[in-house]
Structure formats: structure tokens, C-alpha cells
């Protein structure tokens, strides 16, 4: 497995200012990473691709925007997805990660079957688009929140959704933190139940049942066991970190990235 990291996250500082992506990519490369999880707005994709080439970095996967919290009209959001897919292709991404929990609660009555069909309709054209690029789509496992139903929160739901698509085009992005938030007791069993459909990862830690996106070994998640499950099923994809809430100061960002790379190497051993 290659080690990858969601580089754009490290552009964010605690005071609300931004680091240049150029600087962050240089630090990721210096830490040992050879690929990153990254998505640029479509107009910026070519410039971002040049930065990646500058540091000999490739994009292994890109995360599509999601609409659960923004609540944009789905006709417009569908075009956002298509634009993001085009950008991911321009960056050289191999996998396009999406949330299969989309649903128009204002227009339809929710049921698991209705959500299954809604996400199938929404993403079928994207699967076809990605196929023309030689890319795959990965549905991410999620967890219940906001007191509204959230499809793909259980193994049964996500397996039903990926099962509606050809295996060569669509798989699952394992989010380790989401798996544990969804079911703290049985999360390893749940991961095993769909492990043979995993084609991408979001690796992070947590505790107290919260989706904290912590660095490895700062929470209670058994990450070594997750890696063993992946190896047991012959997973050939990448080991990709996904961090969200931390804001590492400039002074020791190089050391943090280097340590994260070392942690990844340790876990893969």
C-alpha cells in the first residue's frame, strides 16, 4: 500500500489564514509521501496539477463535495459532482470518493429503499463519466447524525448500494473513524463484512463515540486490526489519511507530517 494524506487540510491555520498549497505539498513530499488525496476547483485544476508535478506527487483519490449540510438544489448539486469529477480527472486521481447518504428530504418521503434508488439515480451518470476517464467511484461508509436517517450507515445499506453497480467500476471507501462511530462494539466485524469491496481508505482515530478525525494512536480505534483485515482480503489500494479538525502550527508542521508518515509505515508493518 502507498501512504497518502489529504494535503489540502494542512493549508488551514488556527487563526483562519491559509498556507499556500505549494508549501504544503512541498512538506508532504519532504515527509516521504508520494501521493495525496486532493481536489481542486475545476478552474484551478491545471495549475494544481503543475504543483503536483513540481514535487513529484500524484493524486490517488479525490473527495467529492457532499450536500447533506449545504442542502443545495439537487439539479445544481448534480452539476457540482460532474465538475468535481472532471477536476479529479485533470489532477490524475484514480478514485472519486462520494457520500451515498444523499437524499432530498423536502421532495420525497424517506425509506431505505427510496434512499437507495435516489443515490443510484444521482451517481449512475457519474459512474459512467468516471469510466470514460478510467477512474472508479467509491462510496464512503458513514454514521447516523443530525437526527435524520443517513443511508450507508450500516454494512447492509452500503453493500446494497455498491451492489447495484459493476464491481470493476464501484467499490467502498473504508472510513475507519466512521465505522467506529456507527457501531463502537462491532465495527471490526462490520468492516470485515464489506472488506472485499474496499478500494480506498480514510484513516483516522477517535474516542467517546465522536467523529474526531484524530492522528493515529490518539484515540481508541484498533487501527492495526483494520490493517490486518485489509491485508487478509488482499486489498491492493492505498492507505490514505483523512484529517479535519486539527490546526498544526507552522513551527512544527514538517515534524508532524514526518511523524504521520512514520506512523503509517508502522501500521503497514
Backbone as a ProteinNet text record, in pm:
[ID]
protein_1_A
[PRIMARY]
XXXXXXXXXXXXXXXXXXXXXXXXXXXXXXXXXXXXXXXXXXXXXXXXXXXXXXXXXXXXXXXXXXXXXXXXXXXXXXXXXXXXXXXXXXXXXXXXXXXXXXXXXXXXXXXXXXXXXXXXXXXXXXXXXXXXXXXXXXXXXXXXXXXXXXXXXXXXXXXXXXXXXXXXXXXXXXXXXXXXXXXXXXXXXXXXXXXXXXXXXXXXXXXXXXXXXXXXXXXXXXXXXXXXXXXXXXXXXXXXXXXXXXXXXXXXXXXXXXXXXXXXXXXXX
[TERTIARY]
84.5	0	88.4	47.5	112.2	50.2	129.2	78.8	35.6	-82.5	-134.6	-197.1	-214.1	-267.8	-350.7	-457.5	-541.5	-471.6	-389.5	-295.3	-362.7	-473.8	-534.5	-574.3	-603.6	-638.2	-530.6	-405.2	-294.9	-269.5	-353.5	-348.8	-414	-494.6	-570.7	-487.7	-485	-421.2	-529	-488.2	-582.5	-641.8	-568.5	-617.2	-705.7	-735.5	-822.8	-751.5	-620.8	-544.4	-508.2	-456.1	-425.7	-276.6	-222.8	-90.3	-106.4	-3.7	-6.8	-2	-82.7	-81.3	58.3	128.9	266.3	351.1	341.2	419.6	378.9	249	201.3	245.9	234.2	275.6	425.1	503.8	648.7	679.5	605.3	627.4	580.3	469.5	422.8	527.4	582.9	685.5	810.2	850.1	968.7	949.7	825.8	797.6	803.3	795.8	803.6	683.7	575.9	457.1	484.1	433.8	446.4	312.1	202.5	70.4	-15.3	-116.2	-203.7	-348.9	-437.5	-581.3	-608.6	-657.6	-669.3	-776.4	-851.1	-944.4	-932.6	-915.8	-913.1	-1038.2	-1081	-1190.3	-1148.6	-1245.9	-1213.2	-1126.7	-1153.3	-1068.5	-922.7	-898.1	-762.9	-690.9	-756.8	-702.7	-570.4	-559.7	-436.4	-318.3	-341	-234.7	-193.8	-292.6	-262.9	-186	-222.3	-150.9	-4.1	25.3	164.9	240.1	173.4	236.8	268.2	176.1	197.9	319.2	329.1	443.3	573.6	568.7	687.2	745.3	659.4	705.1	697.1	680	674	567.4	451.8	339.6	228.6	160	41.9	-80.7	-197.5	-323.7	-383.8	-395.5	-451.7	-604.4	-661.2	-806.9	-849.3	-971.4	-1030.4	-1165.7	-1195.9	-1322.7	-1421.9	-1532.5	-1639.6	-1703.7	-1747.3	-1829.3	-1956.5	-2016	-2142.2	-2244	-2370.7	-2480.1	-2564.5	-2525	-2609.4	-2623.2	-2519.5	-2522.6	-2548.5	-2508.3	-2528	-2672.6	-2730.5	-2870.4	-2898.5	-2812.2	-2828.4	-2932.4	-3000.2	-3092.1	-3018.3	-3077.7	-3004.9	-2977.4	-3054.9	-3022.3	-2888.9	-2869.1	-2742.9	-2630.5	-2661.6	-2558.1	-2506.7	-2593.8	-2550.2	-2444	-2458	-2355.5	-2226.7	-2239.3	-2119.9	-2041.6	-2114.1	-2047.3	-1975.2	-2042.6	-1980.4	-1854.5	-1862	-1746	-1631.7	-1664.2	-1561.4	-1497	-1577.1	-1521.9	-1425.6	-1461.7	-1370.8	-1240.3	-1250.4	-1130.4	-1043.8	-1106	-1030.9	-955	-1018.7	-954.1	-833.4	-849.2	-739.2	-620.3	-648.9	-541.6	-477.5	-538.9	-483.2	-533.2	-643	-695.5	-741	-724.2	-765.7	-904.2	-939.5	-1065.4	-1135.3	-1266.5	-1350.7	-1439.5	-1417.9	-1490	-1614.2	-1728.4	-1855	-1926.6	-2022.7	-2111.7	-2241	-2276.8	-2401.1	-2518	-2512.7	-2620.7	-2706.2	-2693.5	-2769.1	-2919.3	-3002.1	-3147.8	-3216.8	-3318.4	-3394.9	-3515.1	-3493.7	-3598.4	-3718.6	-3698.1	-3810.5	-3901	-3850.3	-3928.1	-3979.1	-3916.9	-3953.2	-3965.3	-4044.8	-4054.2	-3941.6	-3869	-3752.4	-3789.8	-3719.6	-3713.7	-3579.2	-3533	-3406.3	-3412.2	-3525.2	-3538.4	-3538.2	-3606.4	-3608.5	-3469.4	-3394.6	-3258	-3166.1	-3183.6	-3104	-3124.9	-3249.6	-3279.2	-3235.2	-3250.7	-3209.4	-3059.3	-2978.1	-2833.3	-2792	-2864.9	-2835.9	-2859.6	-2972.5	-3003	-2901.1	-2863.9	-2772.1	-2633.2	-2585.2	-2446	-2424.5	-2531.1	-2513.4	-2446.5	-2491	-2423	-2276.6	-2246.7	-2108.3	-2021.5	-2075.2	-2000.7	-1967.5	-2063.7	-2039.6	-1933.9	-1942.1	-1844.1	-1703.6	-1692.4	-1562.2	-1505.3	-1593.9	-1548.1	-1477.6	-1524.4	-1458.4	-1319.9	-1296.9	-1166	-1074.6	-1129.5	-1052.7	-1044.8	-1143.7	-1148.3	-1259.2	-1250.8	-1353.1	-1419.3	-1541.5	-1614	-1617	-1599.1	-1603.3	-1704.1	-1804.2	-1899.2	-1838.1	-1846	-1786.3	-1888.6	-1845.1	-1932.3	-1946.3	-2068	-2094	-2155.5	-2221.6	-2281.3	-2403.1	-2499.6	-2618.7	-2583.2	-2639.5	-2623.7	-2735.6	-2742.3	-2840.3	-2985.3	-3007.2	-3142.7	-3225.5	-3159	-3228.4	-3162.4	-3236.4	-3177.8	-3058.9	-2964.1	-2843.4	-2804.9	-2834	-2806.6	-2655.9	-2618.8	-2478.9	-2417.7	-2503.9	-2456	-2439.2	-2491.3	-2478.8	-2414.3	-2350	-2292.6	-2396.7	-2516.8	-2621.3	-2657.8	-2667.1	-2704.7	-2597.1	-2471.5	-2366.2	-2343.8	-2361.1	-2346	-2458.5	-2578.3	-2688.8	-2658.6	-2603.2	-2576.3	-2463.4	-2351.5	-2241.6	-2279.8	-2369.9	-2412.5	-2494.4	-2543.2	-2620.7	-2530.4	-2399.4	-2304.9	-2206	-2145.7	-2042.9	-1924.3	-1874	-1764.4	-1639.5	-1620.2	-1499.6	-1505.6	-1623.7	-1638.6	-1658.7	-1712.7	-1757.3	-1717.5	-1669.1	-1635.9	-1666.7	-1600.5	-1623.6	-1496.3	-1512.6	-1403.7	-1422.7	-1333.4	-1341.6	-1297.2	-1389.5	-1356.3	-1353.4	-1233.3	-1218.3	-1291.1	-1280.1	-1346.7	-1497	-1552.3	-1697.5	-1746.8	-1667.8	-1708.5	-1724.7	-1632.4	-1638.8	-1749.5	-1773.9	-1883.2	-2018	-2030.3	-2156.5	-2187.1	-2083.1	-2103.3	-1973.8	-1962.5	-1838.6	-1801.6	-1900.8	-1874.6	-1837.9	-1908.1	-1894.5	-1825.6	-1755.2	-1704.9	-1606.5	-1525.6	-1431.2	-1505.1	-1607.5	-1689.2	-1757.6	-1806.4	-1873.8	-1777.6	-1656.1	-1556.8	-1527.7	-1515	-1489.8	-1602.1	-1724.4	-1839.2	-1837.9	-1770.4	-1762.8	-1619.3	-1524.3	-1382.9	-1344.2	-1409.8	-1370.9	-1417.7	-1497.5	-1539.7	-1464.8	-1373.3	-1299.8	-1194.8	-1195.7	-1096.6	-1022.1	-1060.7	-996.7	-1014.6	-940.1	-948.5	-945.4	-1007.9	-991.8	-950.9	-825.5	-772.4	-764.8	-829	-816.2	-869.9	-846.3	-876.5	-983.7	-1043.1	-1138.8	-1158.3	-1240.7	-1279.4	-1413.5	-1475.5	-1603.5	-1714.3	-1702.4	-1807.2	-1821.9	-1715.9	-1723	-1634.9	-1678.2	-1604.9	-1496	-1385.3	-1284.4	-1173.8	-1156.1	-1050.5	-913.6	-882	-754.8	-640.8	-518.7	-399.8	-399.1	-334	-327.7	-274.3	-332.2	-290.2	-325.5	-405.6	-453.6	-594.7	-652.2	-785.7	-789.1	-906.9	-928.5	-950.4	-937.4	-964.3	-848.3	-881.8	-778.6	-734.9	-648.9	-603.5	-521	-433.5	-363.4	-458.9	-569.8	-668.1	-733.3	-758.2	-815.4	-720.8	-591.7	-492.9	-487.8	-496.8	-494.2	-613.5	-729.5	-847.6	-823.3	-769	-740.3	-642.1	-538.9	-439.7	-498.8	-587.6	-648.9	-729.8	-789.5	-871.4	-792.5	-662.7	-579.3	-599.5	-632.9	-652.4	-525	-538.5	-422.8	-425.2	-520.1	-529.6	-433.6	-462.6	-372.8	-422	-331.2	-356.4	-357.8	-478.3	-493.3	-550.5	-474.9	-522.9	-630.1	-723.7	-818.8	-833.3	-775.1	-782.3	-868.6	-931.5	-1029.3	-1009.7	-998.7	-1017.6	-889.1	-777.8	-654.3	-604.8	-527.9	-467.1	-321.7	-232.5	-93.1	-20	51.1	127.7	239	277	383.4	512.7	541.9	672.4	704.9	603.4	635.8	551.4	493.2	421.7	512	637.2	722.8	740.5	759.6	777.7	650.6	534.3	406.8	384.5	409	390.5	488.4	611.8	710.4	667.4	612.3	566.8	446.5	356.2	241.3	286.5	387.7	441	500.2	574	632.2	523	415.3	302.9	241.2	225.4	169.1	255.5	386.4	478.3	471.6	461.5	449.8	322.7	211.3	84.7	87.7	149.3	154.4	245.2	337.8	419.9	344
-119.7	0	125.3	222.8	353.1	432.9	522.7	613.2	743.2	789.7	914.5	997	1125.8	1216.1	1324	1370	1475.8	1611.2	1643.6	1754.7	1889.1	1916.5	2049.2	2085.4	1984.9	2011.2	2092.6	2068.6	2133.8	2275.5	2321.4	2462.9	2550.8	2491.6	2568.3	2595.2	2721.8	2760.4	2790.1	2790	2812.6	2953.1	3051.2	3189.1	3220.9	3118.7	3138.8	3174	3199.3	3225.3	3093.4	3105.4	2986.4	2978.3	2857	2831.2	2807.7	2840.6	2814.2	2663.9	2616.1	2474.9	2432.3	2521	2493.6	2451.4	2527.5	2497.7	2363.8	2338.9	2214.4	2093.4	2101.7	1989.3	1963.9	2071	2051.9	1979.8	2011.3	1946.1	1800.7	1774.3	1635.6	1550	1603.4	1529.8	1509.7	1614.7	1604.7	1502	1484.2	1387.3	1243.9	1224.6	1090.3	1048.5	1127.4	1092.7	1109.3	1015.5	1024	1047.8	1039.7	1068.3	1135.1	1206.5	1281.6	1266	1285.1	1295.8	1445.2	1483.3	1626.3	1649.4	1759.4	1804	1954.8	2005.4	2149.6	2188.6	2313.3	2362.7	2349.6	2318.3	2288.5	2395.5	2526.8	2627.1	2624.6	2570.2	2568.7	2436.6	2340.6	2205	2197.7	2268.3	2260.5	2321	2433	2494.2	2401.6	2338.2	2245.3	2124.9	2077.7	1964.2	1997.5	2123.4	2163.2	2162.9	2203	2197.6	2053.1	1963.8	1823.1	1769.8	1805.9	1761.5	1817.9	1941.1	2007.2	1925.8	1863.7	1789	1637.5	1593.7	1450.7	1378.6	1444.3	1386.4	1348.7	1240.2	1202.5	1209.8	1220	1219.5	1080.1	1011.9	876.9	878.7	979.1	986.2	1130.3	1162.3	1293.8	1275.4	1361.8	1354.1	1453.1	1401	1484	1568.7	1691.8	1766.8	1687.8	1714.1	1647	1750.3	1711.3	1808.1	1794.6	1705.2	1680.7	1806.4	1885.4	2003	2131.8	2135.5	2254.9	2265.8	2151.2	2141.7	2225.4	2212.2	2278.5	2203.2	2272.3	2205.2	2093.9	1975.7	1859.7	1866.8	1945.2	1964.8	2037.6	2138.5	2213.1	2130.8	2056.2	1976.7	1867.5	1811.6	1709	1764.7	1891.5	1953.5	1976.7	2008.4	2021.3	1889.9	1778.6	1648.2	1624.3	1654.9	1634.6	1720.1	1845	1934	1880.9	1833.4	1777.5	1655	1574.3	1455.4	1495.3	1599	1647.1	1697.2	1770.5	1821.5	1708	1608.2	1492.9	1425.3	1415.1	1355.2	1439.1	1570.9	1658.7	1647.3	1617.5	1601.3	1462.6	1371.4	1237.4	1139.5	1174.6	1085.5	952.9	848	714.5	678.9	738	705.6	834.5	836.6	950.7	906.7	962.8	921.9	1008.5	945.2	1017.3	964.8	1043.6	1000.5	948.9	825.7	768.4	793.2	904.8	938.9	1053.5	1086	1197.8	1163.9	1265.1	1244.7	1379.3	1397.7	1522	1506	1538.9	1518.7	1609.3	1722.3	1812.5	1765.2	1675	1632.3	1489.6	1407.4	1266.2	1221.5	1117.2	1053.8	952.3	961.5	875.1	730.9	639.7	499.4	450.2	337.8	284.2	259.3	207.2	177.5	306.1	410	537.4	599.2	589.5	643.8	565.6	434.1	350.7	395.2	411.3	449.3	592.7	682.5	821.7	829.3	759.8	763.5	689.8	586.6	517.3	610.2	682.4	775.6	889.6	939.4	1053.6	1017.3	898.7	866.1	778.6	721.6	640.2	718.2	842	917.3	947.7	962	990.6	867.4	750.7	626.4	614.4	647.3	642.8	745.8	865.4	969.8	925.7	871.5	827.3	713.7	627.9	516.2	565.9	677.2	732.7	785.9	817.9	866.3	752.4	630.7	520.2	527.5	592.4	608.7	522.9	502.6	430.2	523.1	486.5	558.7	474.1	539.5	469	536.2	459.6	508.8	492.7	598.9	600.1	555.9	470.1	436.7	557.7	583.4	699.5	652	743.3	709.3	798.3	756	837	967.8	1078.9	1205.9	1300.8	1412.7	1519	1473.9	1361.5	1313	1290.8	1268.7	1231.4	1105.9	1021.7	898.6	930.5	840.1	859.7	727.4	716.1	592.2	567.6	439.2	392	398.9	403.5	398.6	256	158.4	17.7	-60.2	-172.7	-255.4	-299	-332	-379.4	-271	-146.9	-38	-11	-1.7	31.8	-83.5	-207.1	-321.5	-324.6	-286.1	-279.2	-175.8	-62.6	43.4	4.4	-42	-78.6	-199.5	-282.2	-399.7	-368.6	-245.6	-206.9	-164.5	-159	-115.2	-227.1	-223.9	-324.1	-314.7	-429.8	-433.4	-365.7	-370.5	-310.4	-158	-99.6	45.8	110.8	34.9	93.8	5.2	69.1	-2.6	83.2	52.3	120	189.9	310.3	377.9	354	276.8	249.9	372	429.5	535.6	471.7	455.9	383.3	452.9	585.5	658.8	648.3	661.1	649.5	510.8	407.9	271.8	257.2	315.6	302.2	389.1	508.1	592.1	523.7	458.6	392.4	274.7	202.3	84.6	57	115.9	107.9	-35	-121	-258.3	-350.1	-337.6	-434.9	-379	-267.3	-202.5	-288.5	-368.5	-453.8	-563.9	-621.9	-721.5	-657.9	-535.3	-466.9	-441.1	-398.5	-375.3	-505.7	-615.5	-746.2	-782.3	-743.3	-785.2	-723.6	-610	-550	-528.4	-593.7	-569.6	-601.8	-702.9	-741.4	-641.1	-540.2	-434.5	-302.7	-301.4	-178.3	-151.3	-28.5	9.9	137.3	198.8	322	331.9	423.1	436.5	582.6	606.4	729.1	682.3	701	650.7	763.3	743.7	837.7	770.2	831.9	774.1	857.7	801.5	877.5	814.1	878.5	822.6	883.5	825.9	873.2	876.8	793.2	785.1	906.9	989.1	1112.8	1103.4	1167.1	1165.8	1272.9	1243.3	1343.9	1356.4	1257.4	1259.3	1286	1208.2	1223.5	1152.3	1195.6	1124.6	983.3	887.7	750.2	746.4	657.8	628.5	738.3	837.5	938.2	905.4	797.8	756.4	610.7	551.3	414.2	314.8	358.6	272.9	176.1	51.3	-50.5	-46.4	49.1	63.7	-54.8	-114.4	-234.2	-345.6	-362.8	-465.1	-429.8	-301.3	-259.6	-293.6	-269.5	-300.5	-450.8	-530.5	-676.6	-724.7	-664.9	-701.5	-672.8	-556.2	-519.8	-618.2	-653.9	-746.6	-886.5	-926.6	-1059.8	-1077.4	-969	-980.7	-943.3	-921.4	-890.8	-751.2	-657.1	-518.2	-464.7	-407.3	-356.8	-204.8	-138.9	7	77.7	203.9	288.1	305.9	350.5	381.4	533.9	589.8	734.9	796.3	886.2	960.2	1061.5	1087	1196.8	1270.9	1389.9	1472.4	1594.9	1647	1754.6	1869.6	1841	1945.8	2003.9	1932.3	1985.1	2104	2190.8	2306.3	2316.5	2246.1	2236.8	2368.3	2423.2	2547.6	2528.8	2639	2636.1	2578.7	2612.3	2581.2	2432.4	2346.5	2203.8	2120.1	2185.2	2109.4	2008.6	2043.6	1941.9	1817.9	1836.3	1721.8	1639.6	1706.5	1635	1547.9	1603.8	1526.3	1409.3	1432.5	1323.9	1214.4	1253.2	1153.8	1075.8	1144.2	1075.1	972.8	1008.4	912.8	792.4	814.8	705.1	618	682.6	605.6	515.4	568.6	488.9	368.8	390.1	280.6	177	222.8	131	47.4	111.4	38	-64.3	-28.6	-122.7	-241.1	-227.9	-342.8	-436
0	0	0	-80.5	-72.5	43	100.7	202.6	137.1	172.5	117.3	229.6	204.1	306.6	238.6	305	247	265.5	168.2	179.1	203.5	136.6	145.6	288.4	369.6	509.4	579.7	547.2	617.1	566.4	474.8	436.6	543.4	631.5	730.9	856.4	897.6	1023.8	1128.5	1255.7	1365.4	1362	1308	1307.9	1187.6	1106.7	992.2	863.5	870.6	749.2	681.3	559.7	480.4	449.2	454.9	398.7	248.7	173.7	30.3	6.5	-89.4	-123.8	-168.4	-236.6	-279.3	-159	-49.5	71.4	131.2	139.5	199.5	117.5	-12.6	-97.1	-84.4	-73.8	-57	72.9	179.6	309.3	307.4	238.2	226.6	155.7	47.8	-27.2	58	132.2	216.5	327.9	374.1	480.6	430.2	298.9	242	159.7	164	86.3	-63.1	-140.9	-286.3	-353.8	-276.8	-331.6	-225.9	-271.6	-182.2	-226.7	-130.8	-155.8	-173.6	-291.2	-320.6	-426.2	-409.3	-512.4	-523.3	-642.9	-667.7	-743.8	-728.2	-811.4	-957.9	-1042.2	-1181.8	-1250	-1229.1	-1295.1	-1248.2	-1126.5	-1070.2	-1091.7	-1154.8	-1160.4	-1236.4	-1347.5	-1426.1	-1351.1	-1283.1	-1203.1	-1088.4	-1023.7	-914.9	-966.7	-1085.8	-1145.2	-1167	-1203	-1220.8	-1088.5	-980.7	-848.4	-809	-835.1	-804	-879.7	-1004.9	-1085.2	-1029	-981.2	-923.8	-808.7	-729.1	-610.8	-631.4	-754.4	-788.2	-706.6	-691.4	-618.9	-717.5	-688.6	-765.4	-674.6	-736	-660.9	-672.4	-560.6	-565.2	-560	-491	-482.4	-455.3	-494.1	-469.3	-403	-306.8	-234.2	-293.4	-339.4	-394.7	-284.7	-315.1	-218.1	-186.4	-71.3	-37.5	5.7	0.9	8.2	134.4	223	340.8	426.7	437	524.2	446.1	318.8	236.3	189.1	152.7	108.9	-16.5	-114.5	-242.8	-325.7	-415.2	-505.6	-579.7	-585.6	-637.2	-786.7	-860.1	-1001.8	-1015	-930.4	-929.8	-869.4	-764.3	-699	-792	-873.9	-968.7	-1063.3	-1102.7	-1187.3	-1108.7	-978.5	-893.8	-890.9	-882.8	-880.4	-1012.7	-1122.9	-1254.2	-1270	-1220.6	-1227.3	-1140.8	-1021.6	-932.8	-995.3	-1063.6	-1130	-1241.7	-1316.7	-1422	-1362.1	-1251.2	-1184.6	-1133.3	-1071.9	-1021.3	-1134.5	-1248.7	-1366	-1410.1	-1412.8	-1453	-1356.5	-1229.3	-1130.9	-1137.5	-1214.2	-1226.2	-1122.8	-1052	-948.6	-1008.4	-930.2	-973	-919.8	-803.7	-737	-694.8	-710.3	-674.6	-558.8	-441.2	-320	-302.3	-277.1	-258.5	-134.5	-87.4	20.7	-40.8	-9.2	-59.1	33.8	108.1	201.9	150.2	22.1	-33	-37.8	-11	-19.8	-12.9	-95.2	-96.6	-3.7	123.1	223.7	199.4	129.3	102.6	-8.3	-91.8	-208.1	-197.5	-112.3	-104.1	41.2	62.2	193.7	206.2	317.7	333	365.6	300.8	338.4	288.1	339.4	290.6	140.1	94.5	-48.4	-129.9	-79.8	-151.7	-156.9	-45.8	-42.8	-135.4	-138.3	-228.8	-373.3	-413	-550.5	-579.8	-481.9	-501.5	-530.2	-450.9	-470.6	-597.7	-632.1	-757.4	-876.9	-875.2	-984	-990	-872.8	-867.2	-918.9	-881.5	-910	-1033.4	-1088.5	-1209.3	-1322.9	-1352.3	-1458.4	-1425.2	-1296.4	-1254.5	-1275.4	-1246.2	-1271.2	-1418.6	-1504.2	-1648.7	-1689.5	-1632.9	-1661.5	-1619.2	-1498.3	-1447.7	-1532.3	-1581.5	-1663.5	-1789.7	-1844.6	-1963.7	-1929.8	-1801.4	-1756.3	-1709.5	-1701.4	-1644.1	-1493.4	-1430.5	-1284.5	-1224	-1091.6	-1017.8	-916	-877.8	-773.4	-647.3	-530.9	-402.4	-310.5	-265.1	-165.8	-26.9	50.7	185.1	290.2	383.2	495.5	587.6	634.3	719.3	851.8	923.6	1053.2	1075.6	1156.5	1179.9	1251	1205.4	1276.5	1237	1305.1	1277.5	1297.3	1365.6	1393.4	1267.1	1153.6	1031.1	976.8	905.7	851.8	761.1	761.3	679.7	615.4	487.5	416.6	410.8	405.1	408.3	547.9	650.6	789.4	839.9	766	805.5	691.7	723.1	616.8	515.2	562.3	471.3	369.2	414.3	324.7	219.8	263.1	166.5	68.4	115.8	25.6	-77.8	-38.4	-135.5	-243.2	-202.4	-299.3	-395.3	-343.1	-434.1	-519	-465.7	-539.9	-663.6	-674.1	-792	-908.6	-883.3	-986.2	-1017.6	-1136.2	-1168.5	-1073.4	-1031.7	-935.7	-988.9	-1120.3	-1178.3	-1180.3	-1153.2	-1157.2	-1021.3	-926.1	-799.5	-682.3	-575.7	-452.8	-331.9	-222.2	-94.2	-49.6	4.8	74.8	223.6	283.7	427.4	505.8	581.1	675.9	814.6	869.5	996.1	1110.2	1115.5	1222.8	1214.9	1095.1	1077.5	1118.7	1086.8	1121.6	1272.2	1346.9	1492.8	1553	1496.9	1546.7	1521.1	1405.6	1370.5	1462.1	1505.7	1591.3	1667.1	1784.8	1862.1	1898.2	1917.1	1962.1	1845.8	1733.8	1624.5	1500.9	1513.8	1392	1315	1384.2	1311.2	1234.6	1295.4	1225.1	1104.4	1121.4	1011.2	895.5	928.3	822.7	748.6	822	757.6	660	693.3	611.9	472.1	456	321.7	275.9	343.2	315.2	171.2	112	-24	-129.2	-88.8	-182.8	-157.3	-60.7	-29.5	-136.7	-190.6	-290.8	-250.4	-138.6	-92.7	58.3	121.1	266.7	310.4	426.2	503.6	643.4	677.9	804.6	906.9	1021.9	1134.1	1259.6	1373.6	1504.5	1575	1682	1761.8	1898.3	1981.5	2111	2151.7	2257.5	2310.5	2205.1	2101.5	2001.6	1913.6	1905.6	1827.4	1703	1595.8	1469.5	1473.2	1540.3	1571.1	1466.9	1381.8	1279.4	1341.5	1442.9	1513.5	1441.1	1471.9	1424.7	1483.7	1419.9	1472.9	1616.2	1695.4	1831.9	1932.1	1891.4	1985.7	2034.7	1984.8	2025.8	2063.1	2050.8	2097.1	1983.2	1860.8	1746	1723.9	1695.4	1673	1527	1494.1	1356.2	1307.8	1390.3	1343.2	1300.3	1373.2	1334.2	1201.2	1177.4	1048.7	934.5	955.2	851.6	826.3	933.8	916.5	834.1	856.1	778.4	630.1	601.6	462.3	399.6	473.1	419.7	402.2	492.6	484.2	356	306.2	185.4	59.8	75.9	-39.6	-95.3	-8.5	-50.8	-116.2	-233.5	-307.8	-323.4	-257	-267.3	-173.8	-148	-69.3	73.8	158.2	298	306.7	309.9	296.2	423.3	482.6	599.3	558.7	653	635.9	768.7	776.1	896.4	869.8	977	959.3	1058.2	1186.6	1287	1345.1	1340.8	1398.1	1316.3	1379.8	1313	1360.4	1292.5	1333.5	1305.2	1403.7	1381.2	1278.6	1215	1114.5	1171.1	1297.6	1355.2	1353.8	1368.8	1370.7	1274.6	1173.1	1071.1	999.8	964.7	899.9	985.4	1117.2	1205.8	1219.1	1221.3	1231.1	1107.3	990.8	868.3	862	905.4	907	1003.6	1118.7	1216.4	1162.8	1094.3	1035.8	932.3	855.6	758.8	831.6	938.4	1017.4	1078.6	1128.5	1184.4	1079.1	958.5	850.4	818.3	809.7	783.8	894.7	1016.9	1131.9	1121.4	1091.6	1080.4	967.6	857.8	745.2	772.1	865.9	905.5	997.9
[MASK]
+++++++++++++++++++++++++++++++++++++++++++++++++++++++++++++++++++++++++++++++++++++++++++++++++++++++++++++++++++++++++++++++++++++++++++++++++++++++++++++++++++++++++++++++++++++++++++++++++++++++++++++++++++++++++++++++++++++++++++++++++++++++++++++++++++++++++++++

